[in-house]
């Protein structure tokens, strides 16, 4: 009877603060999430801000380093995203920015890898909540959800991606991710980047609905889609070599470590999946699938100089770094493709060995993901470009 009780938020906070029982805190977190939306109209603007700040500080400072409280943290992170979205259109951009700055300052002040990971998890929860395809039912109009979605896409999504990219590079290049010393930060950043690439950039302006129902929302991720269309505005970021260079290095290092471990163990038969089945490796492959799925205007299209668009600057295609007319655009596409194939081809060559390892280890994940990558690349790139070079 606790969850539907009126005004339960003070009791929820008391339980979260003082109870040693993870189960009790779990129910308090669930109640807080439900009550925050149910009793929204009863709270003042100040009360909403205080609740939002409390949840943020609790998940970053209290639960980030407590493994047993991961389920409590997960629920509260989702609650924080709900609270932010429910008040999104009532706040100014300056107010939203202040919250994000508060979160970054809090993560920095705590100063642990676990706190950094939790900050990334909050951003991924925001992406999931503000995306039309994964939004929660709030009993609000479709127009409200659409406006929130558009605002995040226009003003925040690229910033979230750049932030995740910076942290991922840091964890990968330092070796902390491979050594398991980053508290899962690298995996969290890759999951966030995959979620961003899976954003519904192709929203239909003709969609109309009065209420968003959970059953009407199609759940999806970047790895489930055939093609992703971020658009031309993302070209400079996604096609830059250093955006994927660190990821290729991480995947290759994981593969080398896996091969070495299998050799020491006397082959693949005695190891179920090996390092290829670790959360870090699986998350990295999902991100590579997303990069392989890029299509449409995000990729530069070659144009003869005589067909250059009148509004383009001389020597620029406007669709990516160095993507000028003619051969320049082809060079950008080919360089991007080669970068991805550096990671994907070792998963499927030599074919006999790959199939035998998948069979003997009872883990086909890496092989299946490689097939997804090739299937995603095939509609966008020429077949001869996909052939391995020796």
CSV table of C-alpha atoms in Angstrom, one decimal:
chain,number,residue,atom,x,y,z
A,1,UNK,CA,0.0,0.0,0.0
A,2,UNK,CA,3.0,2.3,0.2
A,3,UNK,CA,3.4,3.1,-3.5
A,4,UNK,CA,-0.1,4.6,-4.1
A,5,UNK,CA,-0.1,6.5,-0.8
A,6,UNK,CA,-0.4,10.3,-1.0
A,7,UNK,CA,2.7,12.5,-0.7
A,8,UNK,CA,5.1,9.6,-0.2
A,9,UNK,CA,8.3,11.5,-1.3
A,10,UNK,CA,9.5,12.4,2.2
A,11,UNK,CA,9.2,8.8,3.3
A,12,UNK,CA,11.0,7.7,0.2
A,13,UNK,CA,13.9,10.0,1.0
A,14,UNK,CA,14.0,8.8,4.6
A,15,UNK,CA,14.2,5.1,3.5
A,16,UNK,CA,16.8,5.8,0.9
A,17,UNK,CA,18.9,7.7,3.4
A,18,UNK,CA,18.7,5.4,6.4
A,19,UNK,CA,17.7,1.9,5.4
A,20,UNK,CA,20.4,-0.8,5.1
A,21,UNK,CA,18.0,-3.0,3.1
A,22,UNK,CA,18.5,-2.9,-0.6
A,23,UNK,CA,15.0,-4.3,-1.0
A,24,UNK,CA,13.5,-1.4,1.0
A,25,UNK,CA,15.5,1.1,-1.0
A,26,UNK,CA,14.4,-0.6,-4.2
A,27,UNK,CA,10.7,-0.1,-3.3
A,28,UNK,CA,11.4,3.5,-2.1
A,29,UNK,CA,13.1,4.3,-5.5
A,30,UNK,CA,10.1,2.8,-7.4
A,31,UNK,CA,7.7,4.8,-5.4
A,32,UNK,CA,9.7,8.0,-5.8
A,33,UNK,CA,9.7,7.5,-9.6
A,34,UNK,CA,5.9,6.9,-9.8
A,35,UNK,CA,5.0,9.6,-7.3
A,36,UNK,CA,7.2,12.3,-8.9
A,37,UNK,CA,5.0,12.1,-12.0
A,38,UNK,CA,1.7,11.3,-10.3
A,39,UNK,CA,1.9,14.3,-7.9
A,40,UNK,CA,3.7,16.7,-10.3
A,41,UNK,CA,0.9,19.2,-10.1
A,42,UNK,CA,1.1,19.3,-6.3
A,43,UNK,CA,4.8,20.3,-6.3
A,44,UNK,CA,6.1,23.8,-6.6
A,45,UNK,CA,8.9,24.7,-8.9
A,46,UNK,CA,11.3,24.8,-6.0
A,47,UNK,CA,10.2,21.4,-4.7
A,48,UNK,CA,10.8,19.9,-8.2
A,49,UNK,CA,14.3,21.4,-8.3
A,50,UNK,CA,15.1,20.1,-4.9
A,51,UNK,CA,13.9,16.6,-5.7
A,52,UNK,CA,15.8,16.6,-9.0
A,53,UNK,CA,19.0,17.7,-7.2
A,54,UNK,CA,18.5,15.2,-4.4
A,55,UNK,CA,18.1,12.3,-6.8
A,56,UNK,CA,21.2,13.4,-8.8
A,57,UNK,CA,23.4,13.7,-5.7
A,58,UNK,CA,22.1,10.3,-4.4
A,59,UNK,CA,22.9,8.3,-7.5
A,60,UNK,CA,26.3,9.9,-8.1
A,61,UNK,CA,27.6,10.2,-4.6
A,62,UNK,CA,25.8,7.4,-2.7
A,63,UNK,CA,25.2,4.5,-5.1
A,64,UNK,CA,27.8,4.8,-7.8
A,65,UNK,CA,30.4,2.7,-5.9
A,66,UNK,CA,27.9,0.3,-4.2
A,67,UNK,CA,27.5,-2.8,-6.4
A,68,UNK,CA,24.7,-4.2,-4.4
A,69,UNK,CA,22.7,-1.0,-5.0
A,70,UNK,CA,23.0,-1.1,-8.8
A,71,UNK,CA,19.3,-1.8,-9.2
A,72,UNK,CA,18.4,1.1,-7.0
A,73,UNK,CA,20.7,3.4,-8.9
A,74,UNK,CA,19.2,2.2,-12.2
A,75,UNK,CA,15.6,3.0,-11.1
A,76,UNK,CA,16.6,6.4,-9.7
A,77,UNK,CA,18.5,7.3,-12.9
A,78,UNK,CA,15.4,6.6,-14.9
A,79,UNK,CA,13.4,8.6,-12.4
A,80,UNK,CA,15.7,11.5,-12.8
A,81,UNK,CA,15.3,11.4,-16.6
A,82,UNK,CA,11.5,11.4,-16.1
A,83,UNK,CA,11.6,14.4,-13.8
A,84,UNK,CA,13.8,16.3,-16.2
A,85,UNK,CA,11.5,15.6,-19.2
A,86,UNK,CA,8.3,16.4,-17.3
A,87,UNK,CA,9.5,19.9,-16.6
A,88,UNK,CA,11.6,20.4,-19.7
A,89,UNK,CA,9.3,22.8,-21.6
A,90,UNK,CA,8.6,24.8,-18.4
A,91,UNK,CA,12.3,25.7,-18.0
A,92,UNK,CA,14.7,28.0,-19.9
A,93,UNK,CA,17.7,26.6,-21.8
A,94,UNK,CA,19.8,28.3,-19.2
A,95,UNK,CA,18.1,26.4,-16.4
A,96,UNK,CA,18.7,23.1,-18.2
A,97,UNK,CA,22.3,23.9,-18.9
A,98,UNK,CA,22.8,24.7,-15.2
A,99,UNK,CA,21.5,21.2,-14.3
A,100,UNK,CA,24.0,19.6,-16.7
A,101,UNK,CA,26.8,21.8,-15.3
A,102,UNK,CA,25.7,20.8,-11.7
A,103,UNK,CA,26.0,17.1,-12.7
A,104,UNK,CA,29.4,17.5,-14.2
A,105,UNK,CA,30.6,19.5,-11.2
A,106,UNK,CA,29.3,16.8,-8.9
A,107,UNK,CA,31.0,14.0,-10.9
A,108,UNK,CA,34.3,15.9,-10.8
A,109,UNK,CA,34.0,16.6,-7.1
A,110,UNK,CA,33.4,12.9,-6.2
A,111,UNK,CA,36.3,12.1,-8.5
A,112,UNK,CA,35.9,8.4,-8.9
A,113,UNK,CA,35.5,6.3,-12.1
A,114,UNK,CA,32.2,5.0,-10.7
A,115,UNK,CA,30.8,8.5,-10.4
A,116,UNK,CA,31.9,9.2,-14.0
A,117,UNK,CA,30.1,6.1,-15.2
A,118,UNK,CA,27.0,7.1,-13.3
A,119,UNK,CA,27.0,10.5,-15.0
A,120,UNK,CA,27.2,8.8,-18.4
A,121,UNK,CA,24.3,6.5,-17.3
A,122,UNK,CA,22.2,9.6,-16.5
A,123,UNK,CA,22.9,11.0,-20.0
A,124,UNK,CA,21.9,7.7,-21.6
A,125,UNK,CA,18.7,7.6,-19.6
A,126,UNK,CA,17.9,11.1,-20.9
A,127,UNK,CA,18.5,10.0,-24.5
A,128,UNK,CA,16.2,7.0,-24.0
A,129,UNK,CA,13.5,9.1,-22.3
A,130,UNK,CA,13.6,12.0,-24.9
A,131,UNK,CA,13.6,9.7,-27.9
A,132,UNK,CA,10.2,9.2,-29.4
A,133,UNK,CA,10.8,5.5,-29.9
A,134,UNK,CA,11.8,4.8,-26.3
A,135,UNK,CA,9.9,7.4,-24.3
A,136,UNK,CA,7.8,6.5,-21.2
A,137,UNK,CA,4.1,7.2,-21.1
A,138,UNK,CA,3.6,10.4,-19.1
A,139,UNK,CA,-0.1,11.1,-19.9
A,140,UNK,CA,1.0,14.1,-22.0
A,141,UNK,CA,0.2,15.0,-25.6
A,142,UNK,CA,2.3,13.8,-28.5
A,143,UNK,CA,3.2,17.4,-29.2
A,144,UNK,CA,4.9,17.7,-25.8
A,145,UNK,CA,7.0,14.6,-26.4
A,146,UNK,CA,7.9,15.8,-29.9
A,147,UNK,CA,8.9,19.3,-28.8
A,148,UNK,CA,11.2,17.8,-26.1
A,149,UNK,CA,12.7,15.4,-28.6
A,150,UNK,CA,13.4,18.2,-31.1
A,151,UNK,CA,14.9,20.4,-28.5
A,152,UNK,CA,17.3,17.7,-27.3
A,153,UNK,CA,18.3,16.8,-30.9
A,154,UNK,CA,18.9,20.4,-31.8
A,155,UNK,CA,20.8,21.6,-28.7
A,156,UNK,CA,22.2,18.7,-26.7
A,157,UNK,CA,22.6,15.4,-28.6
A,158,UNK,CA,25.9,16.2,-30.3
A,159,UNK,CA,27.3,17.6,-27.0
A,160,UNK,CA,26.4,14.3,-25.2
A,161,UNK,CA,28.1,12.3,-28.0
A,162,UNK,CA,31.3,14.5,-27.8
A,163,UNK,CA,31.4,14.1,-24.0
A,164,UNK,CA,31.0,10.3,-24.3
A,165,UNK,CA,33.6,10.2,-27.0
A,166,UNK,CA,36.1,12.1,-24.8
A,167,UNK,CA,35.6,9.8,-21.9
A,168,UNK,CA,35.8,6.6,-24.0
A,169,UNK,CA,39.0,7.7,-25.6
A,170,UNK,CA,40.5,8.4,-22.2
A,171,UNK,CA,39.5,5.0,-20.8
A,172,UNK,CA,40.7,3.1,-23.8
A,173,UNK,CA,44.0,4.9,-24.4
A,174,UNK,CA,45.0,4.7,-20.7
A,175,UNK,CA,44.4,1.0,-20.7
A,176,UNK,CA,42.0,1.3,-17.8
A,177,UNK,CA,39.1,-0.2,-19.8
A,178,UNK,CA,41.1,-3.3,-20.8
A,179,UNK,CA,42.4,-3.8,-17.2
A,180,UNK,CA,38.9,-3.4,-15.8
A,181,UNK,CA,39.9,-0.4,-13.7
A,182,UNK,CA,37.4,2.2,-15.1
A,183,UNK,CA,34.4,0.9,-13.2
A,184,UNK,CA,32.6,0.3,-16.5
A,185,UNK,CA,32.9,3.8,-17.7
A,186,UNK,CA,34.1,2.9,-21.2
A,187,UNK,CA,31.2,0.4,-21.7
A,188,UNK,CA,28.8,3.1,-20.5
A,189,UNK,CA,30.1,5.6,-22.9
A,190,UNK,CA,29.9,3.2,-25.8
A,191,UNK,CA,26.4,2.3,-24.8
A,192,UNK,CA,25.5,6.0,-24.8
A,193,UNK,CA,27.0,6.6,-28.2
A,194,UNK,CA,25.1,3.6,-29.6
A,195,UNK,CA,21.9,5.0,-28.2
A,196,UNK,CA,22.6,8.4,-29.7
A,197,UNK,CA,23.3,6.9,-33.1
A,198,UNK,CA,20.0,5.0,-32.8
A,199,UNK,CA,18.1,8.2,-32.3
A,200,UNK,CA,15.1,8.6,-34.5
A,201,UNK,CA,16.6,11.3,-36.8
A,202,UNK,CA,13.9,10.7,-39.4
A,203,UNK,CA,10.8,11.7,-37.4
A,204,UNK,CA,7.7,12.0,-39.5
A,205,UNK,CA,6.0,15.4,-39.3
A,206,UNK,CA,2.7,13.7,-40.2
A,207,UNK,CA,2.5,11.5,-37.1
A,208,UNK,CA,-0.4,12.5,-34.8
A,209,UNK,CA,-1.4,11.1,-31.5
A,210,UNK,CA,-3.2,12.6,-28.5
A,211,UNK,CA,-1.6,10.4,-25.8
A,212,UNK,CA,1.7,8.5,-25.9
A,213,UNK,CA,1.0,4.9,-24.9
A,214,UNK,CA,3.8,2.5,-24.0
A,215,UNK,CA,2.2,-0.2,-26.3
A,216,UNK,CA,2.3,2.2,-29.2
A,217,UNK,CA,6.0,2.9,-28.9
A,218,UNK,CA,8.4,0.7,-30.8
A,219,UNK,CA,11.4,-0.1,-28.7
A,220,UNK,CA,14.6,-0.2,-30.8
A,221,UNK,CA,18.3,0.3,-30.6
A,222,UNK,CA,21.0,1.3,-33.1
A,223,UNK,CA,22.2,-2.3,-33.4
A,224,UNK,CA,18.7,-3.5,-34.4
A,225,UNK,CA,18.4,-1.2,-37.4
A,226,UNK,CA,19.6,-1.7,-40.9
A,227,UNK,CA,20.4,2.0,-41.6
A,228,UNK,CA,20.9,5.1,-39.4
A,229,UNK,CA,20.5,8.6,-40.8
A,230,UNK,CA,21.9,11.2,-38.5
A,231,UNK,CA,22.1,13.7,-41.4
A,232,UNK,CA,24.7,16.0,-42.8
A,233,UNK,CA,25.1,18.0,-39.6
A,234,UNK,CA,26.8,15.0,-38.0
A,235,UNK,CA,29.3,14.3,-40.8
A,236,UNK,CA,32.1,16.4,-39.4
A,237,UNK,CA,31.9,14.5,-36.1
A,238,UNK,CA,31.2,11.0,-37.1
A,239,UNK,CA,33.5,10.7,-40.1
A,240,UNK,CA,36.5,12.2,-38.4
A,241,UNK,CA,39.2,9.5,-38.2
A,242,UNK,CA,39.8,10.0,-34.5
A,243,UNK,CA,36.1,9.4,-33.7
A,244,UNK,CA,36.6,5.7,-34.5
A,245,UNK,CA,40.4,5.2,-34.2
A,246,UNK,CA,40.3,4.6,-30.5
A,247,UNK,CA,37.5,2.1,-30.9
A,248,UNK,CA,39.4,0.1,-33.6
A,249,UNK,CA,42.4,0.0,-31.2
A,250,UNK,CA,40.2,-1.2,-28.3
A,251,UNK,CA,38.6,-4.0,-30.4
A,252,UNK,CA,41.9,-5.1,-31.8
A,253,UNK,CA,43.5,-5.1,-28.3
A,254,UNK,CA,40.6,-7.2,-27.0
A,255,UNK,CA,41.0,-9.6,-29.9
A,256,UNK,CA,44.8,-10.0,-29.3
A,257,UNK,CA,44.2,-10.6,-25.6
A,258,UNK,CA,41.5,-13.1,-26.4
A,259,UNK,CA,43.8,-15.0,-28.9
A,260,UNK,CA,46.6,-15.0,-26.3
A,261,UNK,CA,44.3,-16.3,-23.6
A,262,UNK,CA,42.9,-19.0,-25.8
A,263,UNK,CA,46.4,-20.1,-26.8
A,264,UNK,CA,47.4,-20.4,-23.2
A,265,UNK,CA,44.2,-22.4,-22.5
A,266,UNK,CA,45.0,-24.8,-25.3
A,267,UNK,CA,42.4,-23.6,-27.7
A,268,UNK,CA,38.9,-22.3,-27.8
A,269,UNK,CA,37.1,-25.5,-26.7
A,270,UNK,CA,37.7,-25.0,-23.0
A,271,UNK,CA,36.7,-21.4,-22.9
A,272,UNK,CA,33.1,-20.3,-23.2
A,273,UNK,CA,33.2,-17.2,-25.4
A,274,UNK,CA,36.5,-15.9,-24.0
A,275,UNK,CA,37.1,-12.1,-23.9
A,276,UNK,CA,34.8,-11.7,-26.9
A,277,UNK,CA,31.8,-12.4,-24.6
A,278,UNK,CA,32.8,-9.8,-22.0
A,279,UNK,CA,30.5,-6.8,-21.6
A,280,UNK,CA,33.2,-4.5,-22.8
A,281,UNK,CA,33.7,-6.5,-26.0
A,282,UNK,CA,29.9,-6.9,-26.6
A,283,UNK,CA,29.3,-3.2,-26.1
A,284,UNK,CA,32.2,-2.2,-28.4
A,285,UNK,CA,30.7,-4.5,-31.2
A,286,UNK,CA,27.3,-2.9,-30.8
A,287,UNK,CA,28.9,0.5,-31.4
A,288,UNK,CA,30.7,-0.7,-34.4
A,289,UNK,CA,27.5,-2.1,-35.8
A,290,UNK,CA,26.0,1.4,-35.4
A,291,UNK,CA,28.9,3.0,-37.2
A,292,UNK,CA,28.6,0.5,-40.0
A,293,UNK,CA,24.9,1.4,-40.3
A,294,UNK,CA,25.4,5.1,-41.1
A,295,UNK,CA,23.7,6.0,-44.3
A,296,UNK,CA,22.2,8.9,-46.2
A,297,UNK,CA,23.4,12.5,-46.1
A,298,UNK,CA,25.9,11.8,-43.3
A,299,UNK,CA,28.1,10.2,-45.9
A,300,UNK,CA,29.6,12.5,-48.6
A,301,UNK,CA,28.3,12.0,-52.1
A,302,UNK,CA,30.7,12.6,-55.0
A,303,UNK,CA,29.8,15.4,-57.4
A,304,UNK,CA,31.6,16.5,-60.5
A,305,UNK,CA,33.0,20.1,-60.1
A,306,UNK,CA,30.5,21.3,-62.7
A,307,UNK,CA,27.6,20.0,-60.6
A,308,UNK,CA,28.7,21.8,-57.4
A,309,UNK,CA,25.8,23.2,-55.5
A,310,UNK,CA,25.6,27.0,-56.0
A,311,UNK,CA,25.5,27.6,-52.2
A,312,UNK,CA,28.5,25.4,-51.4
A,313,UNK,CA,31.9,27.0,-50.6
A,314,UNK,CA,34.5,26.3,-53.3
A,315,UNK,CA,36.2,23.0,-52.8
A,316,UNK,CA,33.8,21.7,-50.2
A,317,UNK,CA,30.9,19.2,-50.4
A,318,UNK,CA,29.6,20.3,-47.0
A,319,UNK,CA,29.0,16.7,-45.9
A,320,UNK,CA,32.1,15.8,-44.0
A,321,UNK,CA,35.7,16.7,-43.2
A,322,UNK,CA,37.5,17.1,-46.5
A,323,UNK,CA,34.5,15.9,-48.5
A,324,UNK,CA,34.9,18.1,-51.6
A,325,UNK,CA,33.5,17.3,-55.0
A,326,UNK,CA,34.6,14.4,-57.0
A,327,UNK,CA,37.3,12.1,-55.7
A,328,UNK,CA,37.5,13.9,-52.3
A,329,UNK,CA,34.1,12.7,-51.2
A,330,UNK,CA,35.0,9.1,-52.4
A,331,UNK,CA,38.2,9.3,-50.4
A,332,UNK,CA,36.4,10.2,-47.2
A,333,UNK,CA,33.9,7.4,-47.6
A,334,UNK,CA,36.6,4.9,-48.5
A,335,UNK,CA,38.8,5.9,-45.5
A,336,UNK,CA,35.8,5.6,-43.2
A,337,UNK,CA,35.0,2.1,-44.6
A,338,UNK,CA,38.6,1.0,-44.3
A,339,UNK,CA,38.6,2.1,-40.7
A,340,UNK,CA,35.6,0.0,-39.9
A,341,UNK,CA,36.8,-3.1,-41.8
A,342,UNK,CA,40.0,-3.0,-39.7
A,343,UNK,CA,37.8,-4.2,-36.8
A,344,UNK,CA,35.2,-6.3,-38.6
A,345,UNK,CA,37.3,-8.5,-40.9
A,346,UNK,CA,39.3,-10.2,-38.2
A,347,UNK,CA,36.0,-11.4,-36.8
A,348,UNK,CA,35.2,-13.4,-39.9
A,349,UNK,CA,38.7,-14.4,-41.4
A,350,UNK,CA,39.9,-17.0,-41.7
A,351,UNK,CA,36.3,-18.3,-42.0
A,352,UNK,CA,37.1,-21.9,-41.0
A,353,UNK,CA,38.8,-20.9,-37.8
A,354,UNK,CA,36.1,-18.4,-36.9
A,355,UNK,CA,33.3,-20.9,-37.3
A,356,UNK,CA,35.1,-23.6,-35.4
A,357,UNK,CA,35.7,-21.2,-32.5
A,358,UNK,CA,32.1,-20.1,-32.5
A,359,UNK,CA,31.0,-23.8,-32.4
A,360,UNK,CA,33.5,-25.0,-29.8
A,361,UNK,CA,32.9,-22.1,-27.4
A,362,UNK,CA,29.1,-22.1,-27.8
A,363,UNK,CA,29.2,-18.3,-28.3
A,364,UNK,CA,28.4,-17.1,-31.7
A,365,UNK,CA,28.1,-13.4,-30.7
A,366,UNK,CA,31.1,-12.1,-32.4
A,367,UNK,CA,30.4,-14.0,-35.6
A,368,UNK,CA,26.8,-12.8,-35.6
A,369,UNK,CA,27.8,-9.2,-35.0
A,370,UNK,CA,30.3,-9.4,-37.9
A,371,UNK,CA,27.5,-10.5,-40.2
A,372,UNK,CA,25.4,-7.6,-39.0
A,373,UNK,CA,28.2,-5.2,-39.8
A,374,UNK,CA,28.7,-6.5,-43.3
A,375,UNK,CA,24.9,-6.5,-43.9
A,376,UNK,CA,24.8,-2.9,-42.7
A,377,UNK,CA,27.7,-1.8,-44.9
A,378,UNK,CA,26.5,-3.6,-48.1
A,379,UNK,CA,23.6,-1.3,-49.1
A,380,UNK,CA,25.8,1.8,-48.7
A,381,UNK,CA,29.2,0.9,-50.0
A,382,UNK,CA,30.3,-0.9,-53.2
A,383,UNK,CA,30.8,-4.6,-53.0
A,384,UNK,CA,34.4,-4.5,-54.2
A,385,UNK,CA,35.3,-2.1,-51.3
A,386,UNK,CA,34.1,-4.7,-48.8
A,387,UNK,CA,36.6,-7.3,-50.0
A,388,UNK,CA,39.5,-7.9,-47.7
A,389,UNK,CA,42.9,-6.9,-48.9
A,390,UNK,CA,46.0,-8.9,-48.2
